[in-house]
Short mmCIF file of C-alpha atoms in Angstrom, two decimals:
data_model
loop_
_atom_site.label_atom_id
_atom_site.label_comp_id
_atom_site.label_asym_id
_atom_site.label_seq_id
_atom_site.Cartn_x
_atom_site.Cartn_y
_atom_site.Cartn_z
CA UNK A 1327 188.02 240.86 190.16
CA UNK A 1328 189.31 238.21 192.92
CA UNK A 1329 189.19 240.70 195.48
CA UNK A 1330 185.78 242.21 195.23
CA UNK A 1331 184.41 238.39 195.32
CA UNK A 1332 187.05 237.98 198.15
CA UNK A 1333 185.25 240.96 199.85
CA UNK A 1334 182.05 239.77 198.79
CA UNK A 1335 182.94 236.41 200.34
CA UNK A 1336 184.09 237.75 203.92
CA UNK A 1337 180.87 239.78 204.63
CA UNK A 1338 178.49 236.46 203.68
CA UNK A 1339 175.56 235.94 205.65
CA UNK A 1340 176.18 239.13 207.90
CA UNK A 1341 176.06 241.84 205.47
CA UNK A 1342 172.55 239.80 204.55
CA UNK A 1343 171.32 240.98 208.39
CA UNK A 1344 173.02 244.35 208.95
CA UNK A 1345 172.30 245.67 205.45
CA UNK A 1346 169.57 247.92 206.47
CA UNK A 1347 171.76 249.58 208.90
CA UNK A 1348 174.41 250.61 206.09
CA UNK A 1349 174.49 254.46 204.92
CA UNK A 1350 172.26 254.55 202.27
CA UNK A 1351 173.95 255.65 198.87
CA UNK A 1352 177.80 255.84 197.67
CA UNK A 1353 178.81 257.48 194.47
CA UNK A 1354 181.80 256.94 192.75
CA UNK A 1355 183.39 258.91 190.45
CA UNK A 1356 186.66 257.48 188.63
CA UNK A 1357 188.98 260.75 187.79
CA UNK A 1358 192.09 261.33 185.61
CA UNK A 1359 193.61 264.85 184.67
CA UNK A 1360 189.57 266.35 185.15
CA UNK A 1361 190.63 268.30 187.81
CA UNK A 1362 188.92 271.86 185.66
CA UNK A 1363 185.63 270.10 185.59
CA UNK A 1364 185.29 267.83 188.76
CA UNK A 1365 184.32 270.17 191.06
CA UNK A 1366 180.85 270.62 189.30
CA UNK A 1367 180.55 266.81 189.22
CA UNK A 1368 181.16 267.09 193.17
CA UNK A 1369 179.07 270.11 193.86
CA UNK A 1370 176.08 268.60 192.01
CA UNK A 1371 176.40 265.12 193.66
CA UNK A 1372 176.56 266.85 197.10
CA UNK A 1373 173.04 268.94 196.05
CA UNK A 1374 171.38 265.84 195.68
CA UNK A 1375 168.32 264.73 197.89
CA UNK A 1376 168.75 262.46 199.27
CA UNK A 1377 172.56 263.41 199.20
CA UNK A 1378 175.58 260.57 199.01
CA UNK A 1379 176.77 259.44 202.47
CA UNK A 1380 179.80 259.77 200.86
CA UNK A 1381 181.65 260.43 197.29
CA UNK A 1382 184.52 258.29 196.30
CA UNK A 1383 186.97 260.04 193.90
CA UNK A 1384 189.28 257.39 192.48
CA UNK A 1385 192.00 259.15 191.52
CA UNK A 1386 193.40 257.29 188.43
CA UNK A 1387 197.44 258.80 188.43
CA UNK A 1388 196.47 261.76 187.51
CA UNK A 1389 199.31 264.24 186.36
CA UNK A 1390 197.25 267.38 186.30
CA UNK A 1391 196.19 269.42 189.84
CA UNK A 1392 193.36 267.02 190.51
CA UNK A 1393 194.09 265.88 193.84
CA UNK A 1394 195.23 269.77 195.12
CA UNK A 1395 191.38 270.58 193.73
CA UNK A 1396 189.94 267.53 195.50
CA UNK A 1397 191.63 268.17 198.65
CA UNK A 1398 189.83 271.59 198.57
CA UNK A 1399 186.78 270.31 197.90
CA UNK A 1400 186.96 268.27 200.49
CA UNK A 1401 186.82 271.07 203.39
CA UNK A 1402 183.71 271.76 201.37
CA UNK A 1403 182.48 268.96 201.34
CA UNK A 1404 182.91 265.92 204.03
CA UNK A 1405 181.56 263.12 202.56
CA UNK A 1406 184.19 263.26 199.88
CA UNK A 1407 186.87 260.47 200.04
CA UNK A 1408 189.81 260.78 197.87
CA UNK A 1409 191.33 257.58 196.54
CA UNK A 1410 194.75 257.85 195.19
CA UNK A 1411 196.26 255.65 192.62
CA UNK A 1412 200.55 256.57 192.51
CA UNK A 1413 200.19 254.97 188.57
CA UNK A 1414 197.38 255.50 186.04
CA UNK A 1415 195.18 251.32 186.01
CA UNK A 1416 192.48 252.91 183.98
CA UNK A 1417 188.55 253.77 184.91
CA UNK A 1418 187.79 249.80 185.04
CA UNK A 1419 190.52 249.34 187.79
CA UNK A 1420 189.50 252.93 189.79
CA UNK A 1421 185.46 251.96 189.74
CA UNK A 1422 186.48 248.32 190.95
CA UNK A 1423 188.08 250.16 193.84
CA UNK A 1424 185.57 252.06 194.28
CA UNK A 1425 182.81 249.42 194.80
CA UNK A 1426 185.31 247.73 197.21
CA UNK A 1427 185.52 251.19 199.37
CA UNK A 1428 181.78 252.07 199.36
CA UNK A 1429 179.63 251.00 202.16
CA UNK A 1430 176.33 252.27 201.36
CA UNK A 1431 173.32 249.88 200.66
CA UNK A 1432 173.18 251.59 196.79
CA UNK A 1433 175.59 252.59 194.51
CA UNK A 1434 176.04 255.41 191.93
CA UNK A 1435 179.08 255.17 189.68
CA UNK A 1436 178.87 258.41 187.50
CA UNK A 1437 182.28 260.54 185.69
CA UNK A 1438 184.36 263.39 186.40
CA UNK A 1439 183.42 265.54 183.67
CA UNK A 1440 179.73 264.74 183.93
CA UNK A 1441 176.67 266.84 185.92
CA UNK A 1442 174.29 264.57 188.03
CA UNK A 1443 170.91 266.57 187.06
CA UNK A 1444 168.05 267.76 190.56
CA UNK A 1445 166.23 264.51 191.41
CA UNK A 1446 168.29 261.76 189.95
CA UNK A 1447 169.04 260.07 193.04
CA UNK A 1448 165.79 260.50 194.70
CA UNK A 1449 163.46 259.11 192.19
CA UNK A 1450 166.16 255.83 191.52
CA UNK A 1451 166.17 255.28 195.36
CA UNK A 1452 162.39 255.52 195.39
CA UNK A 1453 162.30 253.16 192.32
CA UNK A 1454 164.43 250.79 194.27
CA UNK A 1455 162.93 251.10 197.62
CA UNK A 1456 159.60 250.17 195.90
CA UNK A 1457 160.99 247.22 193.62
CA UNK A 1458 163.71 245.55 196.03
CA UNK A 1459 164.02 242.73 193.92
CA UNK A 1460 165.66 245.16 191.23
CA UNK A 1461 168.90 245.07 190.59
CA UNK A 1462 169.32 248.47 189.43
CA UNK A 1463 167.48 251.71 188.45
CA UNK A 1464 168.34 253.82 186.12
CA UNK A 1465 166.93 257.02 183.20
CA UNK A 1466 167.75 259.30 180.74
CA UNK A 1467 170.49 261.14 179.84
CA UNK A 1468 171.73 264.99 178.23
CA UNK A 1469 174.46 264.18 176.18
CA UNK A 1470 176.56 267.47 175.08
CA UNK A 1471 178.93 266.80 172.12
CA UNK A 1472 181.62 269.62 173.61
CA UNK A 1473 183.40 269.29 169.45
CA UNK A 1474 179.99 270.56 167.98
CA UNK A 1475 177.44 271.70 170.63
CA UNK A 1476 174.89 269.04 169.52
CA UNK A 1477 172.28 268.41 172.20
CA UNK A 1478 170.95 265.05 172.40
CA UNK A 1479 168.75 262.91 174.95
CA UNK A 1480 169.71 259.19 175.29
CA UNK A 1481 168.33 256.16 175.21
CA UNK A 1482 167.26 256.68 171.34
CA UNK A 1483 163.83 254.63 172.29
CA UNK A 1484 162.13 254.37 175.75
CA UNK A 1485 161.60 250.75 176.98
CA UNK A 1486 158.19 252.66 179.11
CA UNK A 1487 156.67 256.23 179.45
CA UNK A 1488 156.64 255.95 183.19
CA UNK A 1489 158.33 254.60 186.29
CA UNK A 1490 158.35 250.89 185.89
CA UNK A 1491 159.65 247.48 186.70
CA UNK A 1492 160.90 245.14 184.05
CA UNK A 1493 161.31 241.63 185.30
CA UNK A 1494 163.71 239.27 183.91
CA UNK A 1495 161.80 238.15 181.34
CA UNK A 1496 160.27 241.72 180.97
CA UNK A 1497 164.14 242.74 179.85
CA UNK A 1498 164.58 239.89 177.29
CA UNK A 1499 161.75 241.04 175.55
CA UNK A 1500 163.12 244.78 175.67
CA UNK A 1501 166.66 243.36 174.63
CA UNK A 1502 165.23 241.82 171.68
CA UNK A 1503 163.58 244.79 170.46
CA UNK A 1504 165.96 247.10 171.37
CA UNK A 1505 169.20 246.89 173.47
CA UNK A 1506 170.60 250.36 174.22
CA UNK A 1507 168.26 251.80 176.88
CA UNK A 1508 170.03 250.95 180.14
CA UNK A 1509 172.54 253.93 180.26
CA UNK A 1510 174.89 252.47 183.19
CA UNK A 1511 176.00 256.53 183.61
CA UNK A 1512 172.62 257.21 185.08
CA UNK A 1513 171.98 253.99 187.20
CA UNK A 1514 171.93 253.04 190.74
CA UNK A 1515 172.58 249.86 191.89
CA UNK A 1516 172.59 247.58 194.71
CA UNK A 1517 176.13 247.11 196.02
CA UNK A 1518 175.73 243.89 197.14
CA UNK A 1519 174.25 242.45 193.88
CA UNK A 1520 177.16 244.61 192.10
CA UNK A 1521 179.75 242.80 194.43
CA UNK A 1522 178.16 239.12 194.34
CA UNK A 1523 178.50 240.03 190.07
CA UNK A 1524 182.39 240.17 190.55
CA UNK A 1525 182.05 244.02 189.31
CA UNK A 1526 183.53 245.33 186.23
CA UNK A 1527 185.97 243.07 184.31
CA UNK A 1528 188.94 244.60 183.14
CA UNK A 1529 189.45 242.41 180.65
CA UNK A 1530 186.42 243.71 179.07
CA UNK A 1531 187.19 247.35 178.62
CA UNK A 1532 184.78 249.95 177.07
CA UNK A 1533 182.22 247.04 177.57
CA UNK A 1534 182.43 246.66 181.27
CA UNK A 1535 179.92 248.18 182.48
CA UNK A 1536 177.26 247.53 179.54
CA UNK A 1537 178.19 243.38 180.00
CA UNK A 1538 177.82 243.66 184.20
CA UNK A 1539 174.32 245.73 183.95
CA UNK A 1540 172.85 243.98 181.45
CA UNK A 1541 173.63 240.58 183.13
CA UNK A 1542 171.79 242.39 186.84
CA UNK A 1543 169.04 242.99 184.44
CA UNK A 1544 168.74 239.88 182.95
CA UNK A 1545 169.22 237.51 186.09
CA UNK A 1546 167.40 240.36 189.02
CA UNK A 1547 165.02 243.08 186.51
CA UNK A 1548 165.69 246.56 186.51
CA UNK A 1549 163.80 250.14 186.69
CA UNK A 1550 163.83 252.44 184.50
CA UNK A 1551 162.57 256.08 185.04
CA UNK A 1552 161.77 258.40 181.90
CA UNK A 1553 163.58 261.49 182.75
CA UNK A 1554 167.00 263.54 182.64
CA UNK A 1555 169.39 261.95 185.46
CA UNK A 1556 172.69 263.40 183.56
CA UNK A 1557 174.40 265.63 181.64
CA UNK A 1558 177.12 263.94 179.52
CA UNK A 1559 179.75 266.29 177.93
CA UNK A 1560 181.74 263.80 175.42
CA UNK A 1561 184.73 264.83 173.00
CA UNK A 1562 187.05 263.22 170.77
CA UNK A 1563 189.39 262.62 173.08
CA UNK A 1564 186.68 261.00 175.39
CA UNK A 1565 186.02 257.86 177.30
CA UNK A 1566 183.84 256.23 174.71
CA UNK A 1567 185.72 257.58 171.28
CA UNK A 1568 189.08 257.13 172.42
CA UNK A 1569 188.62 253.66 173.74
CA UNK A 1570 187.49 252.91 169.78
CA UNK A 1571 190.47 255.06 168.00
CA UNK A 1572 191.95 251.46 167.57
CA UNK A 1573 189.54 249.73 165.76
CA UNK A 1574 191.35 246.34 165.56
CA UNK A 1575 191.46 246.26 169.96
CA UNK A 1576 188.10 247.49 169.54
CA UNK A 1577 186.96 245.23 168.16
CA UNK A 1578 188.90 242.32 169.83
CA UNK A 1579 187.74 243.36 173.26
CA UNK A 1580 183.73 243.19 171.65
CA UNK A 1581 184.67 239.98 170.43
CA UNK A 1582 185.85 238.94 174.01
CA UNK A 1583 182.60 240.45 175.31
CA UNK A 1584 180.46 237.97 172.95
CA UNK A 1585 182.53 235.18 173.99
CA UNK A 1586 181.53 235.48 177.68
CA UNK A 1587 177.78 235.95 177.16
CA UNK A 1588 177.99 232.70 174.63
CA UNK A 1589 179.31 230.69 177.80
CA UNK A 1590 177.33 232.61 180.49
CA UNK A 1591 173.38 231.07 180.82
CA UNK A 1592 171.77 234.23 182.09
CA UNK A 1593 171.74 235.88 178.59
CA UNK A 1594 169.69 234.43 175.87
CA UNK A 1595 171.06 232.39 172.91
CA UNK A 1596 170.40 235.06 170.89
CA UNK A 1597 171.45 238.08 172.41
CA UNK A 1598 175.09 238.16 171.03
CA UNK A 1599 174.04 238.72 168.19
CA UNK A 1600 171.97 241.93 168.97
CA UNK A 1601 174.60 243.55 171.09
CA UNK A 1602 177.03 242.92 168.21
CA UNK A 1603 174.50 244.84 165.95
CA UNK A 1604 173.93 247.84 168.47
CA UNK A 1605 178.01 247.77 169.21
CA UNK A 1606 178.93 247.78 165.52
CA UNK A 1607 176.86 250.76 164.65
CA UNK A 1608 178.18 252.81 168.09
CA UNK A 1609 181.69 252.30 166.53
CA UNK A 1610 180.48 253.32 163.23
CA UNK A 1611 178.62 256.17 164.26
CA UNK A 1612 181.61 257.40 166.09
CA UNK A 1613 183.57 256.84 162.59
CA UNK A 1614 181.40 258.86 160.42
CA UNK A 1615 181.04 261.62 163.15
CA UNK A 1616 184.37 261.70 163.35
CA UNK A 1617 186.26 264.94 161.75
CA UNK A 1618 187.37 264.28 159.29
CA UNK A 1619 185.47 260.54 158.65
CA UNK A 1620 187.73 257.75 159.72
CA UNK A 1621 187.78 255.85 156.45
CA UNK A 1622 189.46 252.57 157.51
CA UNK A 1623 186.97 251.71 160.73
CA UNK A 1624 184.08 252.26 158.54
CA UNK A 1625 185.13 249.99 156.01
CA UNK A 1626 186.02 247.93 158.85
CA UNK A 1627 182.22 247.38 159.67
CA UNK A 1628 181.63 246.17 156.09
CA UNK A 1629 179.13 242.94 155.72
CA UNK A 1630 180.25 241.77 152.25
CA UNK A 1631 181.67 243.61 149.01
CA UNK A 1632 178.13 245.89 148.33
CA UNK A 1633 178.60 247.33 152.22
CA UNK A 1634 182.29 247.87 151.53
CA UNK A 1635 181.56 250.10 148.55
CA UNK A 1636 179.07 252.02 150.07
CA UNK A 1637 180.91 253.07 153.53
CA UNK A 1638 184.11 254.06 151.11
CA UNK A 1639 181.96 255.87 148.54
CA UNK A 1640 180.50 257.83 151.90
CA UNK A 1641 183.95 258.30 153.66
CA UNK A 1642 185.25 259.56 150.72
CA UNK A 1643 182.69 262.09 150.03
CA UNK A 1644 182.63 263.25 153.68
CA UNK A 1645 181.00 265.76 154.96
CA UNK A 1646 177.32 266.42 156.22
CA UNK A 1647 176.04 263.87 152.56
CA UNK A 1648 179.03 261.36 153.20
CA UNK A 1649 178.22 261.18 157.29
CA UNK A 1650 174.31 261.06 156.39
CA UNK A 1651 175.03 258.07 153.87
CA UNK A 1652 176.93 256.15 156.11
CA UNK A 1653 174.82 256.19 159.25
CA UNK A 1654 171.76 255.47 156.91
CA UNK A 1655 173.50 252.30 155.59
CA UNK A 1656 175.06 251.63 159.15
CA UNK A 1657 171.45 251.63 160.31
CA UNK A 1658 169.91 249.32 157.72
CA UNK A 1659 173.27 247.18 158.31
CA UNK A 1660 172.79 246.60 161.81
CA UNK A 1661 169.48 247.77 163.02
CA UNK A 1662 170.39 249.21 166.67
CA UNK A 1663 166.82 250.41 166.84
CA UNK A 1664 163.20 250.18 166.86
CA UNK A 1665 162.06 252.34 164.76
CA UNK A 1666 158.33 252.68 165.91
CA UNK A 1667 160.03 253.01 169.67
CA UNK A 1668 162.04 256.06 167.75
CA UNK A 1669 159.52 257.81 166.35
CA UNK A 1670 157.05 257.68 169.60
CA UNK A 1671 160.10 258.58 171.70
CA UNK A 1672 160.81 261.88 169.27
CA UNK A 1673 157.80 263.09 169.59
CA UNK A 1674 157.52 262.26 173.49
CA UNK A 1675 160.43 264.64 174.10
CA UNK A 1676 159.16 267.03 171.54
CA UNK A 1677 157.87 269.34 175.14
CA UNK A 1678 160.55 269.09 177.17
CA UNK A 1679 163.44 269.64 174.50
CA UNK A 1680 161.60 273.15 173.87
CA UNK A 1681 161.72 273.79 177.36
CA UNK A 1682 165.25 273.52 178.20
CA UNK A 1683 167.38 275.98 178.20
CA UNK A 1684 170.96 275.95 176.83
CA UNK A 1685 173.32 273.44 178.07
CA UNK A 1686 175.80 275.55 176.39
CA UNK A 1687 175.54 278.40 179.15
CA UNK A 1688 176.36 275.62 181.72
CA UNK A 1689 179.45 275.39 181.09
#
């Protein structure tokens, strides 16, 4: 991270006077071996209004055609800029380079295999434009499980039902209650709060990007804007699954995670302890979704001998009953959510789930 802060360091005080003079908004899009998919990332990034002053495609080693279908994309499409790594560093390393390439005032830092959905970027840069003390904006998200077609709107519970402003005490209060509704996938941010951060820490994997945005939030506020920003597609061999197929580094890298919010004074006492809760029940989630149930995380997650019994009686019976009994235990275990928030946000989405149409035809 010394070189973003190096970077950071360099532009001081002038970057503070020319800042309004910068393009406006930079997306950044980390890619490895996604060259059948990125082309729809890139087409619907370039649709946007207001559209990118320019798209950064990190190109992470890839070994597939990727940069052959970027280069052509690029006589589509000028404001694409193709990064090329000769060695794969991972998607920390290629959205750290991005930041340090971008130029525009906001940043949007979305995947290769994802859709940004109409409006995204104009109602977060109205959000910000109207908050500038915010550190970020951000919404909801489509999430498309590509193994079993399962349609699914994230967060799980709304912090608000409208545009809104959360100030930094605003977001404690939210974090208490309930600590997974900043979806980093769907947020822009102000580069130069994302650069004076020290942007994504390597060391902190899969939790990157949920420790830097919820720090922003927590030191600057945040907006948050109830409606679809982003279709995820996620598979097994995904970002977020894959980077928790070995439980014991999973769980070493959370544990590094706590570590630096226990010595870092902008999150509450208290607020390890909740993104432990919400992190433990992610990984177990992804355990009893898994096909077939990956016995040895969930007992893993056990919290004493009666837990242990209970997630090895349910990976053993698998299926649908085994999967339903763990997440029900894995949910009174940990308690990711607010359950009053749940229900209200069900039955908020109730109109606009039976007005979709089928993600499935997208693709």
């Amino acid at each position: 991270m010394a070189d973003i802060e190096d970077q950071a360091s360099d532009k001081g005080q002038g970057e503070e006077v020319s800042r309004q003079d910068l393009p406006l908004l930079s997306a950044v899009i980390p890619n490895y071996n996604h060259g059948a998919v990125i082309g729809e990332a890139i087409e619907a990034l370039a649709a946007q209004v207001p559209s990118p002053d320019e798209i950064i495609v990190v190109d992470d080693g890839s070994t597939d055609d990727s940069v052959l279908v970027l280069e052509r994309l690029k006589l589509a499409y000028p404001p694409l800029r193709i990064v090329k790594f000769e060695t794969n560093k991972g998607a920390i390393h290629a959205m750290n380079r991005g930041l340090q390439e971008a130029q525009g005032r906001y940043v949007y830092f979305g995947g290769a295999d994802d859709v940004t959905r109409p409006g995204l970027f104009a109602a977060m840069v109205a959000e910000l434009e109207r908050h500038p003390q915010a550190a970020f904006a951000s919404c909801e998200a489509i999430l498309l499980d590509l193994d079993t077609g399962r349609v699914a709107s994230r967060p799980p519970v709304r912090p608000s039902y409208g545009p809104r402003f959360f100030d930094s005490a605003q977001v404690a209060k939210l974090l208490r209650r309930v600590d997974n509704w900043i979806l980093t996938g769907t947020a822009v941010v102000r580069r130069e709060l994302m650069i004076r951060a020290g942007g994504f820490d390597p060391m902190l994997g899969a939790f990157a990007d949920s420790f830097v945005f919820r720090r922003l939030s927590l030191q600057y506020g945040c907006c948050f804007v109830p409606q679809d920003g982003v279709l995820w597609r996620t598979n097994s061999d995904g970002l977020s699954r894959s980077s928790v197929a070995n439980f014991d580094a999973a769980m070493i890298t959370l544990n590094r995670a706590l570590e630096r919010m226990r010595a870092d004074q902008v999150f509450p006492k208290w607020y390890p302890a909740v993104f432990e809760r919400r992190w433990r029940f992610a990984i177990g989630r992804i355990a009893a979704e898994a096909r077939p149930m990956n016995r040895a995380m969930l007992i893993g997650l056990e919290r004493g001998q009666v837990s242990r019994v209970v997630l090895g009686s349910a990976a053993s019976m698998g299926g649908r009953f085994g999967r339903f009994a763990a997440l029900i235990w894995l949910t009174l275990q940990e308690r990711p959510v607010f359950l009053p928030g749940l229900l209200r946000t069900s039955l908020s989405r109730l109109p606009r789930f039976a007005s979709r149409a089928p993600f499935q035809q997208e693709n």
